[in-house]
Amino acid sequence: MDGKVIDFAPFGELHIPQIPKIFGLDITPTKHVFFMWLAAILLIIIMTKVAKGYKHSLIPKKFSGFFEIMIVFVRDEIAKPTIGIGYEKFLPYLLTAFFFILFGNFLGLIPYSATFTSNIGVTATLAAFTFIMTQFGGMRQNGVWGYCKGLVPHGIPLWLLPLMIPVEFLGLLTKPFALAIRLFANMVAGHTVILALIGLIFFMKTIFVAPVSIGFALFIYLLEILVALIQAYIFTMLSSLFIGMAVHQDH
Amino acid sequence: MDLAHLAAGIGAGLTVIGGGLGIGKLASSAMEASGRQPEAAGAIRTSMIIAAALIEGMSFFGLVICILLALKA
């Protein structure tokens, strides 16, 4: 669903200007890149506005108050219970990831737009950031050697070590992989189901399927609003959980 | 049309059965638990969502393999 043309079906289309290849690599922005930049710009504008709202008084205005609910939710429901002591250091990353994914998911629900979170490259990069945060967070708290030693559960017999070390190492890499696949598949699935339902009309070549098709597509669309919220929550929650497990290894 | 398409279809169906059973069982237990102890509903919901996400992740691995099979053919 990615492409170099932003399509406004009956009203024409917008061609993204091409950039000459550098070292044989095509670095022209695609649809997804365009919407990712849009989300980033929106986030910068909105969050600066929200932060400015606290300059005069700590009581938020209407606009800031709406975002304060979500920010406090991430702090109190996600970061605090899962990371525990020292959660403040990871809060900026978690908030950034949460709002970036949330904006991406919701931008994709606007007609004629594209969901950049349904691109495996984007989700894999986000998961890689979580992986880096997890490793460095754990190493800073426990020391490099202490962290590596803590990966393998203590109290196991010595002859099990050659088996346990590769398994634990693989487990380390599986977590961000699952994180990337989960967000990617969830965002692709909803759009694909809508496409299939709408495609049913053209496949059967009759207009009588249309009411059923559109009805189901609308239902899936409403479900996608829910999924957009839940996936942003899940990604942040699991990131926070992994960070918490790396920082406080003893339990 | 060859066997890879059939395999992808059957695989997707089996994956959905597995994932649906898992999440259904999880949700039923969580509902029962929060019915017995309504004051712990928040904590139960949080851990239910985490577990559901993990089950979902497993079934997505299966679905991705199905997509690879279907695209390969």
PDB file of C-alpha atoms in Angstrom:
ATOM      1  CA  MET A   1       0.000   0.000   0.000  1.00  0.00           C
ATOM      2  CA  ASP A   2       3.066   2.167  -0.136  1.00  0.00           C
ATOM      3  CA  GLY A   3       3.798   4.121  -3.273  1.00  0.00           C
ATOM      4  CA  LYS A   4       5.223   7.238  -4.833  1.00  0.00           C
ATOM      5  CA  VAL A   5       1.837   8.727  -5.680  1.00  0.00           C
ATOM      6  CA  ILE A   6      -0.657  10.114  -3.191  1.00  0.00           C
ATOM      7  CA  ASP A   7      -3.948   9.183  -4.789  1.00  0.00           C
ATOM      8  CA  PHE A   8      -7.073  11.328  -4.375  1.00  0.00           C
ATOM      9  CA  ALA A   9      -9.107   8.983  -6.537  1.00  0.00           C
ATOM     10  CA  PRO A  10     -11.791  11.044  -8.287  1.00  0.00           C
ATOM     11  CA  PHE A  11      -9.932  14.350  -7.889  1.00  0.00           C
ATOM     12  CA  GLY A  12      -6.587  13.472  -9.434  1.00  0.00           C
ATOM     13  CA  GLU A  13      -3.337  12.543  -7.759  1.00  0.00           C
ATOM     14  CA  LEU A  14      -0.242  14.105  -6.247  1.00  0.00           C
ATOM     15  CA  HIS A  15       3.160  12.964  -7.510  1.00  0.00           C
ATOM     16  CA  ILE A  16       5.938  13.145  -4.951  1.00  0.00           C
ATOM     17  CA  PRO A  17       8.986  14.843  -6.523  1.00  0.00           C
ATOM     18  CA  GLN A  18      11.746  12.390  -7.378  1.00  0.00           C
ATOM     19  CA  ILE A  19      15.257  12.679  -6.032  1.00  0.00           C
ATOM     20  CA  PRO A  20      18.205  11.404  -8.129  1.00  0.00           C
ATOM     21  CA  LYS A  21      19.681   8.140  -6.883  1.00  0.00           C
ATOM     22  CA  ILE A  22      22.561   8.346  -4.414  1.00  0.00           C
ATOM     23  CA  PHE A  23      25.036   5.428  -4.586  1.00  0.00           C
ATOM     24  CA  GLY A  24      22.383   3.474  -6.482  1.00  0.00           C
ATOM     25  CA  LEU A  25      19.884   3.868  -3.637  1.00  0.00           C
ATOM     26  CA  ASP A  26      16.469   5.293  -4.291  1.00  0.00           C
ATOM     27  CA  ILE A  27      15.853   7.672  -1.381  1.00  0.00           C
ATOM     28  CA  THR A  28      12.752   9.345  -2.785  1.00  0.00           C
ATOM     29  CA  PRO A  29      10.181   9.878  -0.035  1.00  0.00           C
ATOM     30  CA  THR A  30       7.229   7.519  -0.422  1.00  0.00           C
ATOM     31  CA  LYS A  31       3.672   7.904   0.804  1.00  0.00           C
ATOM     32  CA  HIS A  32       4.563   6.409   4.160  1.00  0.00           C
ATOM     33  CA  VAL A  33       7.546   8.704   4.608  1.00  0.00           C
ATOM     34  CA  PHE A  34       5.364  11.685   3.772  1.00  0.00           C
ATOM     35  CA  PHE A  35       2.803  10.750   6.418  1.00  0.00           C
ATOM     36  CA  MET A  36       5.532   9.953   8.934  1.00  0.00           C
ATOM     37  CA  TRP A  37       6.885  13.486   8.514  1.00  0.00           C
ATOM     38  CA  LEU A  38       3.362  14.826   8.812  1.00  0.00           C
ATOM     39  CA  ALA A  39       2.900  12.958  12.099  1.00  0.00           C
ATOM     40  CA  ALA A  40       6.257  14.220  13.375  1.00  0.00           C
ATOM     41  CA  ILE A  41       5.444  17.833  12.494  1.00  0.00           C
ATOM     42  CA  LEU A  42       1.985  17.550  14.054  1.00  0.00           C
ATOM     43  CA  LEU A  43       3.512  16.083  17.210  1.00  0.00           C
ATOM     44  CA  ILE A  44       6.095  18.857  17.459  1.00  0.00           C
ATOM     45  CA  ILE A  45       3.468  21.578  17.025  1.00  0.00           C
ATOM     46  CA  ILE A  46       0.912  20.023  19.386  1.00  0.00           C
ATOM     47  CA  MET A  47       3.335  19.020  22.126  1.00  0.00           C
ATOM     48  CA  THR A  48       5.036  22.435  22.112  1.00  0.00           C
ATOM     49  CA  LYS A  49       1.609  24.014  22.480  1.00  0.00           C
ATOM     50  CA  VAL A  50       0.720  21.649  25.319  1.00  0.00           C
ATOM     51  CA  ALA A  51       4.008  22.328  27.112  1.00  0.00           C
ATOM     52  CA  LYS A  52       3.534  26.085  26.754  1.00  0.00           C
ATOM     53  CA  GLY A  53       0.140  25.785  28.415  1.00  0.00           C
ATOM     54  CA  TYR A  54       1.875  25.071  31.728  1.00  0.00           C
ATOM     55  CA  LYS A  55       3.999  28.225  31.681  1.00  0.00           C
ATOM     56  CA  HIS A  56       1.471  30.472  33.394  1.00  0.00           C
ATOM     57  CA  SER A  57      -0.368  28.058  35.622  1.00  0.00           C
ATOM     58  CA  LEU A  58      -0.254  24.360  36.387  1.00  0.00           C
ATOM     59  CA  ILE A  59      -3.976  24.076  35.723  1.00  0.00           C
ATOM     60  CA  PRO A  60      -4.266  22.894  32.109  1.00  0.00           C
ATOM     61  CA  LYS A  61      -6.520  24.577  29.592  1.00  0.00           C
ATOM     62  CA  LYS A  62      -8.951  22.564  27.455  1.00  0.00           C
ATOM     63  CA  PHE A  63      -6.407  21.593  24.802  1.00  0.00           C
ATOM     64  CA  SER A  64      -3.587  20.773  27.215  1.00  0.00           C
ATOM     65  CA  GLY A  65      -5.999  18.971  29.500  1.00  0.00           C
ATOM     66  CA  PHE A  66      -6.914  16.502  26.758  1.00  0.00           C
ATOM     67  CA  PHE A  67      -3.286  15.534  26.233  1.00  0.00           C
ATOM     68  CA  GLU A  68      -2.560  15.594  29.943  1.00  0.00           C
ATOM     69  CA  ILE A  69      -5.019  12.720  30.372  1.00  0.00           C
ATOM     70  CA  MET A  70      -3.004  10.583  27.947  1.00  0.00           C
ATOM     71  CA  ILE A  71       0.387  11.646  29.296  1.00  0.00           C
ATOM     72  CA  VAL A  72      -0.658  10.903  32.877  1.00  0.00           C
ATOM     73  CA  PHE A  73      -2.120   7.593  31.670  1.00  0.00           C
ATOM     74  CA  VAL A  74       1.230   6.570  30.177  1.00  0.00           C
ATOM     75  CA  ARG A  75       3.018   7.637  33.348  1.00  0.00           C
ATOM     76  CA  ASP A  76       0.718   6.161  35.961  1.00  0.00           C
ATOM     77  CA  GLU A  77      -0.709   3.101  34.201  1.00  0.00           C
ATOM     78  CA  ILE A  78       2.198   2.024  32.006  1.00  0.00           C
ATOM     79  CA  ALA A  79       5.576   3.262  33.234  1.00  0.00           C
ATOM     80  CA  LYS A  80       5.111   3.325  37.001  1.00  0.00           C
ATOM     81  CA  PRO A  81       3.757  -0.196  37.602  1.00  0.00           C
ATOM     82  CA  THR A  82       6.029  -1.962  35.104  1.00  0.00           C
ATOM     83  CA  ILE A  83       9.388  -0.222  35.582  1.00  0.00           C
ATOM     84  CA  GLY A  84       9.028   0.876  39.199  1.00  0.00           C
ATOM     85  CA  ILE A  85      11.912   2.806  40.727  1.00  0.00           C
ATOM     86  CA  GLY A  86      13.726   4.988  38.197  1.00  0.00           C
ATOM     87  CA  TYR A  87      10.881   5.080  35.668  1.00  0.00           C
ATOM     88  CA  GLU A  88      11.385   8.817  35.051  1.00  0.00           C
ATOM     89  CA  LYS A  89      14.441   8.201  32.855  1.00  0.00           C
ATOM     90  CA  PHE A  90      12.465   6.090  30.401  1.00  0.00           C
ATOM     91  CA  LEU A  91       9.315   8.191  30.371  1.00  0.00           C
ATOM     92  CA  PRO A  92      10.402  10.487  27.494  1.00  0.00           C
ATOM     93  CA  TYR A  93      11.020   7.500  25.220  1.00  0.00           C
ATOM     94  CA  LEU A  94       7.767   5.782  26.173  1.00  0.00           C
ATOM     95  CA  LEU A  95       5.744   8.958  25.659  1.00  0.00           C
ATOM     96  CA  THR A  96       7.390   9.598  22.296  1.00  0.00           C
ATOM     97  CA  ALA A  97       6.739   6.053  21.116  1.00  0.00           C
ATOM     98  CA  PHE A  98       3.154   6.136  22.368  1.00  0.00           C
ATOM     99  CA  PHE A  99       2.207   9.399  20.687  1.00  0.00           C
ATOM    100  CA  PHE A 100       4.114   8.653  17.499  1.00  0.00           C
ATOM    101  CA  ILE A 101       2.338   5.327  17.043  1.00  0.00           C
ATOM    102  CA  LEU A 102      -0.996   6.806  18.088  1.00  0.00           C
ATOM    103  CA  PHE A 103      -0.715   9.621  15.561  1.00  0.00           C
ATOM    104  CA  GLY A 104       0.435   7.214  12.874  1.00  0.00           C
ATOM    105  CA  ASN A 105      -2.473   4.855  13.482  1.00  0.00           C
ATOM    106  CA  PHE A 106      -5.019   7.655  13.474  1.00  0.00           C
ATOM    107  CA  LEU A 107      -3.540   9.398  10.435  1.00  0.00           C
ATOM    108  CA  GLY A 108      -4.036   6.138   8.576  1.00  0.00           C
ATOM    109  CA  LEU A 109      -7.764   6.176   9.315  1.00  0.00           C
ATOM    110  CA  ILE A 110      -8.302   9.445   7.459  1.00  0.00           C
ATOM    111  CA  PRO A 111      -9.515   8.773   3.892  1.00  0.00           C
ATOM    112  CA  TYR A 112      -6.831   9.161   1.174  1.00  0.00           C
ATOM    113  CA  SER A 113      -4.019   8.872   3.691  1.00  0.00           C
ATOM    114  CA  ALA A 114      -1.642   5.974   4.389  1.00  0.00           C
ATOM    115  CA  THR A 115      -0.790   4.234   7.648  1.00  0.00           C
ATOM    116  CA  PHE A 116       2.952   4.437   8.058  1.00  0.00           C
ATOM    117  CA  THR A 117       2.802   2.005  10.990  1.00  0.00           C
ATOM    118  CA  SER A 118       1.685  -0.647   8.484  1.00  0.00           C
ATOM    119  CA  ASN A 119       5.195  -0.553   7.042  1.00  0.00           C
ATOM    120  CA  ILE A 120       7.478  -3.241   8.465  1.00  0.00           C
ATOM    121  CA  GLY A 121      10.442  -0.866   8.190  1.00  0.00           C
ATOM    122  CA  VAL A 122       8.844   1.688  10.498  1.00  0.00           C
ATOM    123  CA  THR A 123       7.758  -0.826  13.114  1.00  0.00           C
ATOM    124  CA  ALA A 124      11.098  -2.616  12.997  1.00  0.00           C
ATOM    125  CA  THR A 125      12.885   0.678  13.620  1.00  0.00           C
ATOM    126  CA  LEU A 126      10.608   1.460  16.552  1.00  0.00           C
ATOM    127  CA  ALA A 127      11.226  -2.017  17.966  1.00  0.00           C
ATOM    128  CA  ALA A 128      14.984  -1.542  17.480  1.00  0.00           C
ATOM    129  CA  PHE A 129      14.774   1.642  19.545  1.00  0.00           C
ATOM    130  CA  THR A 130      13.029  -0.315  22.287  1.00  0.00           C
ATOM    131  CA  PHE A 131      15.742  -2.962  22.065  1.00  0.00           C
ATOM    132  CA  ILE A 132      18.482  -0.324  22.433  1.00  0.00           C
ATOM    133  CA  MET A 133      16.664   1.340  25.343  1.00  0.00           C
ATOM    134  CA  THR A 134      16.247  -2.039  27.040  1.00  0.00           C
ATOM    135  CA  GLN A 135      19.898  -3.032  26.716  1.00  0.00           C
ATOM    136  CA  PHE A 136      21.387   0.309  27.697  1.00  0.00           C
ATOM    137  CA  GLY A 137      18.879   0.816  30.497  1.00  0.00           C
ATOM    138  CA  GLY A 138      19.754  -2.582  31.924  1.00  0.00           C
ATOM    139  CA  MET A 139      23.491  -2.043  31.524  1.00  0.00           C
ATOM    140  CA  ARG A 140      23.408   1.372  33.180  1.00  0.00           C
ATOM    141  CA  GLN A 141      21.520   0.022  36.170  1.00  0.00           C
ATOM    142  CA  ASN A 142      23.373  -3.267  36.670  1.00  0.00           C
ATOM    143  CA  GLY A 143      26.703  -2.686  34.958  1.00  0.00           C
ATOM    144  CA  VAL A 144      27.687  -4.342  31.680  1.00  0.00           C
ATOM    145  CA  TRP A 145      28.948  -7.581  33.230  1.00  0.00           C
ATOM    146  CA  GLY A 146      26.215  -7.664  35.848  1.00  0.00           C
ATOM    147  CA  TYR A 147      23.554  -7.286  33.180  1.00  0.00           C
ATOM    148  CA  CYS A 148      24.995 -10.029  30.984  1.00  0.00           C
ATOM    149  CA  LYS A 149      25.301 -12.335  33.999  1.00  0.00           C
ATOM    150  CA  GLY A 150      21.745 -11.561  35.082  1.00  0.00           C
ATOM    151  CA  LEU A 151      20.333 -12.662  31.726  1.00  0.00           C
ATOM    152  CA  VAL A 152      20.837 -16.308  32.643  1.00  0.00           C
ATOM    153  CA  PRO A 153      18.769 -17.322  35.695  1.00  0.00           C
ATOM    154  CA  HIS A 154      21.080 -18.090  38.584  1.00  0.00           C
ATOM    155  CA  GLY A 155      21.099 -21.364  40.424  1.00  0.00           C
ATOM    156  CA  ILE A 156      21.101 -23.609  37.349  1.00  0.00           C
ATOM    157  CA  PRO A 157      23.689 -26.405  36.991  1.00  0.00           C
ATOM    158  CA  LEU A 158      26.884 -25.578  35.133  1.00  0.00           C
ATOM    159  CA  TRP A 159      26.392 -28.128  32.348  1.00  0.00           C
ATOM    160  CA  LEU A 160      23.149 -26.380  31.322  1.00  0.00           C
ATOM    161  CA  LEU A 161      24.980 -23.128  30.554  1.00  0.00           C
ATOM    162  CA  PRO A 162      25.926 -23.949  26.917  1.00  0.00           C
ATOM    163  CA  LEU A 163      22.214 -24.555  26.299  1.00  0.00           C
ATOM    164  CA  MET A 164      20.856 -21.637  28.324  1.00  0.00           C
ATOM    165  CA  ILE A 165      23.082 -18.888  26.940  1.00  0.00           C
ATOM    166  CA  PRO A 166      21.976 -19.253  23.286  1.00  0.00           C
ATOM    167  CA  VAL A 167      18.345 -19.642  24.367  1.00  0.00           C
ATOM    168  CA  GLU A 168      18.421 -16.489  26.489  1.00  0.00           C
ATOM    169  CA  PHE A 169      20.250 -14.623  23.746  1.00  0.00           C
ATOM    170  CA  LEU A 170      17.596 -15.644  21.210  1.00  0.00           C
ATOM    171  CA  GLY A 171      14.886 -14.630  23.683  1.00  0.00           C
ATOM    172  CA  LEU A 172      16.482 -11.191  23.813  1.00  0.00           C
ATOM    173  CA  LEU A 173      16.084 -10.797  20.045  1.00  0.00           C
ATOM    174  CA  THR A 174      12.626 -12.368  19.805  1.00  0.00           C
ATOM    175  CA  LYS A 175      11.018  -9.691  21.985  1.00  0.00           C
ATOM    176  CA  PRO A 176      11.604  -6.714  19.665  1.00  0.00           C
ATOM    177  CA  PHE A 177      10.891  -8.943  16.659  1.00  0.00           C
ATOM    178  CA  ALA A 178       7.476  -9.835  18.065  1.00  0.00           C
ATOM    179  CA  LEU A 179       6.924  -6.165  18.881  1.00  0.00           C
ATOM    180  CA  ALA A 180       7.593  -5.150  15.272  1.00  0.00           C
ATOM    181  CA  ILE A 181       5.497  -7.949  13.751  1.00  0.00           C
ATOM    182  CA  ARG A 182       2.572  -7.295  16.103  1.00  0.00           C
ATOM    183  CA  LEU A 183       2.173  -3.625  15.237  1.00  0.00           C
ATOM    184  CA  PHE A 184       2.791  -4.253  11.538  1.00  0.00           C
ATOM    185  CA  ALA A 185       0.335  -7.143  11.237  1.00  0.00           C
ATOM    186  CA  ASN A 186      -2.373  -5.394  13.232  1.00  0.00           C
ATOM    187  CA  MET A 187      -2.243  -2.285  11.108  1.00  0.00           C
ATOM    188  CA  VAL A 188      -2.098  -4.239   7.831  1.00  0.00           C
ATOM    189  CA  ALA A 189      -4.892  -6.640   8.798  1.00  0.00           C
ATOM    190  CA  GLY A 190      -7.606  -4.021   9.282  1.00  0.00           C
ATOM    191  CA  HIS A 191      -6.898  -2.293   5.993  1.00  0.00           C
ATOM    192  CA  THR A 192      -6.684  -5.591   4.141  1.00  0.00           C
ATOM    193  CA  VAL A 193     -10.056  -6.744   5.467  1.00  0.00           C
ATOM    194  CA  ILE A 194     -11.669  -3.455   4.366  1.00  0.00           C
ATOM    195  CA  LEU A 195     -10.034  -3.819   0.954  1.00  0.00           C
ATOM    196  CA  ALA A 196     -11.326  -7.383   0.652  1.00  0.00           C
ATOM    197  CA  LEU A 197     -14.857  -6.364   1.658  1.00  0.00           C
ATOM    198  CA  ILE A 198     -14.977  -3.474  -0.806  1.00  0.00           C
ATOM    199  CA  GLY A 199     -13.350  -5.692  -3.440  1.00  0.00           C
ATOM    200  CA  LEU A 200     -16.225  -8.152  -3.026  1.00  0.00           C
ATOM    201  CA  ILE A 201     -18.505  -5.698  -4.885  1.00  0.00           C
ATOM    202  CA  PHE A 202     -16.226  -5.660  -7.919  1.00  0.00           C
ATOM    203  CA  PHE A 203     -15.517  -9.364  -7.659  1.00  0.00           C
ATOM    204  CA  MET A 204     -19.222 -10.326  -7.768  1.00  0.00           C
ATOM    205  CA  LYS A 205     -20.065  -7.579 -10.305  1.00  0.00           C
ATOM    206  CA  THR A 206     -23.367  -6.753  -8.644  1.00  0.00           C
ATOM    207  CA  ILE A 207     -24.563  -3.724  -6.717  1.00  0.00           C
ATOM    208  CA  PHE A 208     -26.689  -5.765  -4.317  1.00  0.00           C
ATOM    209  CA  VAL A 209     -23.641  -6.893  -2.356  1.00  0.00           C
ATOM    210  CA  ALA A 210     -22.754  -3.267  -1.694  1.00  0.00           C
ATOM    211  CA  PRO A 211     -24.952  -2.604   1.385  1.00  0.00           C
ATOM    212  CA  VAL A 212     -23.642  -5.707   3.164  1.00  0.00           C
ATOM    213  CA  SER A 213     -20.098  -4.967   2.091  1.00  0.00           C
ATOM    214  CA  ILE A 214     -20.174  -1.332   3.149  1.00  0.00           C
ATOM    215  CA  GLY A 215     -21.862  -2.233   6.417  1.00  0.00           C
ATOM    216  CA  PHE A 216     -19.179  -4.737   7.317  1.00  0.00           C
ATOM    217  CA  ALA A 217     -16.435  -2.363   6.145  1.00  0.00           C
ATOM    218  CA  LEU A 218     -17.844   0.340   8.426  1.00  0.00           C
ATOM    219  CA  PHE A 219     -17.866  -2.099  11.317  1.00  0.00           C
ATOM    220  CA  ILE A 220     -14.242  -3.045  10.655  1.00  0.00           C
ATOM    221  CA  TYR A 221     -13.396   0.645  10.408  1.00  0.00           C
ATOM    222  CA  LEU A 222     -14.872   1.272  13.860  1.00  0.00           C
ATOM    223  CA  LEU A 223     -12.952  -1.732  15.126  1.00  0.00           C
ATOM    224  CA  GLU A 224      -9.803  -0.192  13.668  1.00  0.00           C
ATOM    225  CA  ILE A 225     -10.259   2.942  15.772  1.00  0.00           C
ATOM    226  CA  LEU A 226     -10.200   0.670  18.802  1.00  0.00           C
ATOM    227  CA  VAL A 227      -7.212  -1.266  17.457  1.00  0.00           C
ATOM    228  CA  ALA A 228      -5.313   1.981  16.767  1.00  0.00           C
ATOM    229  CA  LEU A 229      -5.630   2.939  20.429  1.00  0.00           C
ATOM    230  CA  ILE A 230      -4.943  -0.550  21.761  1.00  0.00           C
ATOM    231  CA  GLN A 231      -1.853  -1.127  19.622  1.00  0.00           C
ATOM    232  CA  ALA A 232      -0.270   2.151  20.722  1.00  0.00           C
ATOM    233  CA  TYR A 233      -0.996   1.106  24.307  1.00  0.00           C
ATOM    234  CA  ILE A 234       0.312  -2.431  23.804  1.00  0.00           C
ATOM    235  CA  PHE A 235       3.529  -1.308  22.155  1.00  0.00           C
ATOM    236  CA  THR A 236       4.268   1.142  24.971  1.00  0.00           C
ATOM    237  CA  MET A 237       3.188  -1.344  27.623  1.00  0.00           C
ATOM    238  CA  LEU A 238       5.401  -4.156  26.316  1.00  0.00           C
ATOM    239  CA  SER A 239       8.352  -1.803  25.749  1.00  0.00           C
ATOM    240  CA  SER A 240       7.987  -0.615  29.305  1.00  0.00           C
ATOM    241  CA  LEU A 241       7.678  -4.202  30.546  1.00  0.00           C
ATOM    242  CA  PHE A 242      10.878  -5.264  28.757  1.00  0.00           C
ATOM    243  CA  ILE A 243      12.725  -2.219  30.075  1.00  0.00           C
ATOM    244  CA  GLY A 244      11.460  -2.981  33.559  1.00  0.00           C
ATOM    245  CA  MET A 245      12.632  -6.609  33.258  1.00  0.00           C
ATOM    246  CA  ALA A 246      16.092  -5.472  32.137  1.00  0.00           C
ATOM    247  CA  VAL A 247      16.460  -2.777  34.791  1.00  0.00           C
ATOM    248  CA  HIS A 248      15.263  -4.825  37.751  1.00  0.00           C
ATOM    249  CA  GLN A 249      16.617  -8.240  36.911  1.00  0.00           C
ATOM    250  CA  ASP A 250      16.308  -9.824  40.320  1.00  0.00           C
ATOM    251  CA  HIS A 251      12.616 -10.660  39.972  1.00  0.00           C
TER     252      HIS A 251
ATOM    253  CA  MET B   1      -3.119 -22.202  -8.295  1.00  0.00           C
ATOM    254  CA  ASP B   2      -0.958 -24.724  -6.532  1.00  0.00           C
ATOM    255  CA  LEU B   3      -0.550 -26.326  -3.147  1.00  0.00           C
ATOM    256  CA  ALA B   4       1.115 -23.304  -1.577  1.00  0.00           C
ATOM    257  CA  HIS B   5      -2.128 -21.341  -1.752  1.00  0.00           C
ATOM    258  CA  LEU B   6      -4.001 -24.224  -0.163  1.00  0.00           C
ATOM    259  CA  ALA B   7      -1.354 -24.488   2.536  1.00  0.00           C
ATOM    260  CA  ALA B   8      -1.576 -20.774   3.237  1.00  0.00           C
ATOM    261  CA  GLY B   9      -5.360 -20.951   3.540  1.00  0.00           C
ATOM    262  CA  ILE B  10      -5.376 -23.981   5.823  1.00  0.00           C
ATOM    263  CA  GLY B  11      -2.543 -22.496   7.867  1.00  0.00           C
ATOM    264  CA  ALA B  12      -4.373 -19.204   8.322  1.00  0.00           C
ATOM    265  CA  GLY B  13      -7.495 -21.054   9.435  1.00  0.00           C
ATOM    266  CA  LEU B  14      -5.607 -23.175  11.950  1.00  0.00           C
ATOM    267  CA  THR B  15      -3.772 -20.131  13.256  1.00  0.00           C
ATOM    268  CA  VAL B  16      -7.025 -18.268  13.797  1.00  0.00           C
ATOM    269  CA  ILE B  17      -8.529 -21.288  15.585  1.00  0.00           C
ATOM    270  CA  GLY B  18      -5.540 -21.431  17.903  1.00  0.00           C
ATOM    271  CA  GLY B  19      -5.407 -17.714  18.581  1.00  0.00           C
ATOM    272  CA  GLY B  20      -9.173 -17.479  19.061  1.00  0.00           C
ATOM    273  CA  LEU B  21      -9.213 -20.382  21.502  1.00  0.00           C
ATOM    274  CA  GLY B  22      -6.322 -18.894  23.459  1.00  0.00           C
ATOM    275  CA  ILE B  23      -7.752 -15.398  23.729  1.00  0.00           C
ATOM    276  CA  GLY B  24     -11.248 -16.765  24.400  1.00  0.00           C
ATOM    277  CA  LYS B  25     -10.014 -18.859  27.295  1.00  0.00           C
ATOM    278  CA  LEU B  26      -7.987 -15.935  28.617  1.00  0.00           C
ATOM    279  CA  ALA B  27     -10.944 -13.556  28.428  1.00  0.00           C
ATOM    280  CA  SER B  28     -13.305 -16.042  30.071  1.00  0.00           C
ATOM    281  CA  SER B  29     -10.912 -16.519  32.982  1.00  0.00           C
ATOM    282  CA  ALA B  30     -10.357 -12.784  33.305  1.00  0.00           C
ATOM    283  CA  MET B  31     -14.114 -12.081  33.306  1.00  0.00           C
ATOM    284  CA  GLU B  32     -14.633 -14.732  35.965  1.00  0.00           C
ATOM    285  CA  ALA B  33     -11.817 -13.331  38.061  1.00  0.00           C
ATOM    286  CA  SER B  34     -13.058  -9.749  37.886  1.00  0.00           C
ATOM    287  CA  GLY B  35     -16.573 -10.985  38.622  1.00  0.00           C
ATOM    288  CA  ARG B  36     -15.355 -12.667  41.782  1.00  0.00           C
ATOM    289  CA  GLN B  37     -13.226  -9.713  42.817  1.00  0.00           C
ATOM    290  CA  PRO B  38     -14.513  -6.504  41.210  1.00  0.00           C
ATOM    291  CA  GLU B  39     -12.034  -4.294  43.084  1.00  0.00           C
ATOM    292  CA  ALA B  40      -9.135  -5.967  41.245  1.00  0.00           C
ATOM    293  CA  ALA B  41     -10.739  -5.444  37.813  1.00  0.00           C
ATOM    294  CA  GLY B  42      -8.164  -2.841  36.746  1.00  0.00           C
ATOM    295  CA  ALA B  43      -5.152  -4.998  37.516  1.00  0.00           C
ATOM    296  CA  ILE B  44      -6.793  -8.034  35.893  1.00  0.00           C
ATOM    297  CA  ARG B  45      -7.593  -6.051  32.754  1.00  0.00           C
ATOM    298  CA  THR B  46      -3.988  -4.862  32.414  1.00  0.00           C
ATOM    299  CA  SER B  47      -2.524  -8.336  32.744  1.00  0.00           C
ATOM    300  CA  MET B  48      -5.238  -9.694  30.423  1.00  0.00           C
ATOM    301  CA  ILE B  49      -4.269  -7.212  27.715  1.00  0.00           C
ATOM    302  CA  ILE B  50      -0.581  -8.100  28.054  1.00  0.00           C
ATOM    303  CA  ALA B  51      -1.298 -11.818  27.823  1.00  0.00           C
ATOM    304  CA  ALA B  52      -3.671 -11.262  24.898  1.00  0.00           C
ATOM    305  CA  ALA B  53      -0.969  -9.292  23.099  1.00  0.00           C
ATOM    306  CA  LEU B  54       1.517 -12.127  23.607  1.00  0.00           C
ATOM    307  CA  ILE B  55      -0.951 -14.754  22.314  1.00  0.00           C
ATOM    308  CA  GLU B  56      -1.764 -12.479  19.392  1.00  0.00           C
ATOM    309  CA  GLY B  57       1.948 -12.110  18.647  1.00  0.00           C
ATOM    310  CA  MET B  58       2.310 -15.899  18.447  1.00  0.00           C
ATOM    311  CA  SER B  59      -0.593 -16.206  16.023  1.00  0.00           C
ATOM    312  CA  PHE B  60       0.799 -13.353  13.931  1.00  0.00           C
ATOM    313  CA  PHE B  61       3.998 -15.356  13.478  1.00  0.00           C
ATOM    314  CA  GLY B  62       1.854 -18.097  11.973  1.00  0.00           C
ATOM    315  CA  LEU B  63      -0.046 -15.652   9.787  1.00  0.00           C
ATOM    316  CA  VAL B  64       3.159 -14.091   8.487  1.00  0.00           C
ATOM    317  CA  ILE B  65       4.342 -17.546   7.434  1.00  0.00           C
ATOM    318  CA  CYS B  66       1.003 -18.022   5.642  1.00  0.00           C
ATOM    319  CA  ILE B  67       1.463 -14.705   3.835  1.00  0.00           C
ATOM    320  CA  LEU B  68       4.973 -15.748   2.796  1.00  0.00           C
ATOM    321  CA  LEU B  69       3.571 -19.039   1.478  1.00  0.00           C
ATOM    322  CA  ALA B  70       0.818 -17.278  -0.461  1.00  0.00           C
ATOM    323  CA  LEU B  71       3.202 -14.726  -1.934  1.00  0.00           C
ATOM    324  CA  LYS B  72       5.751 -17.349  -2.887  1.00  0.00           C
ATOM    325  CA  ALA B  73       3.301 -19.195  -5.107  1.00  0.00           C
TER     326      ALA B  73
END
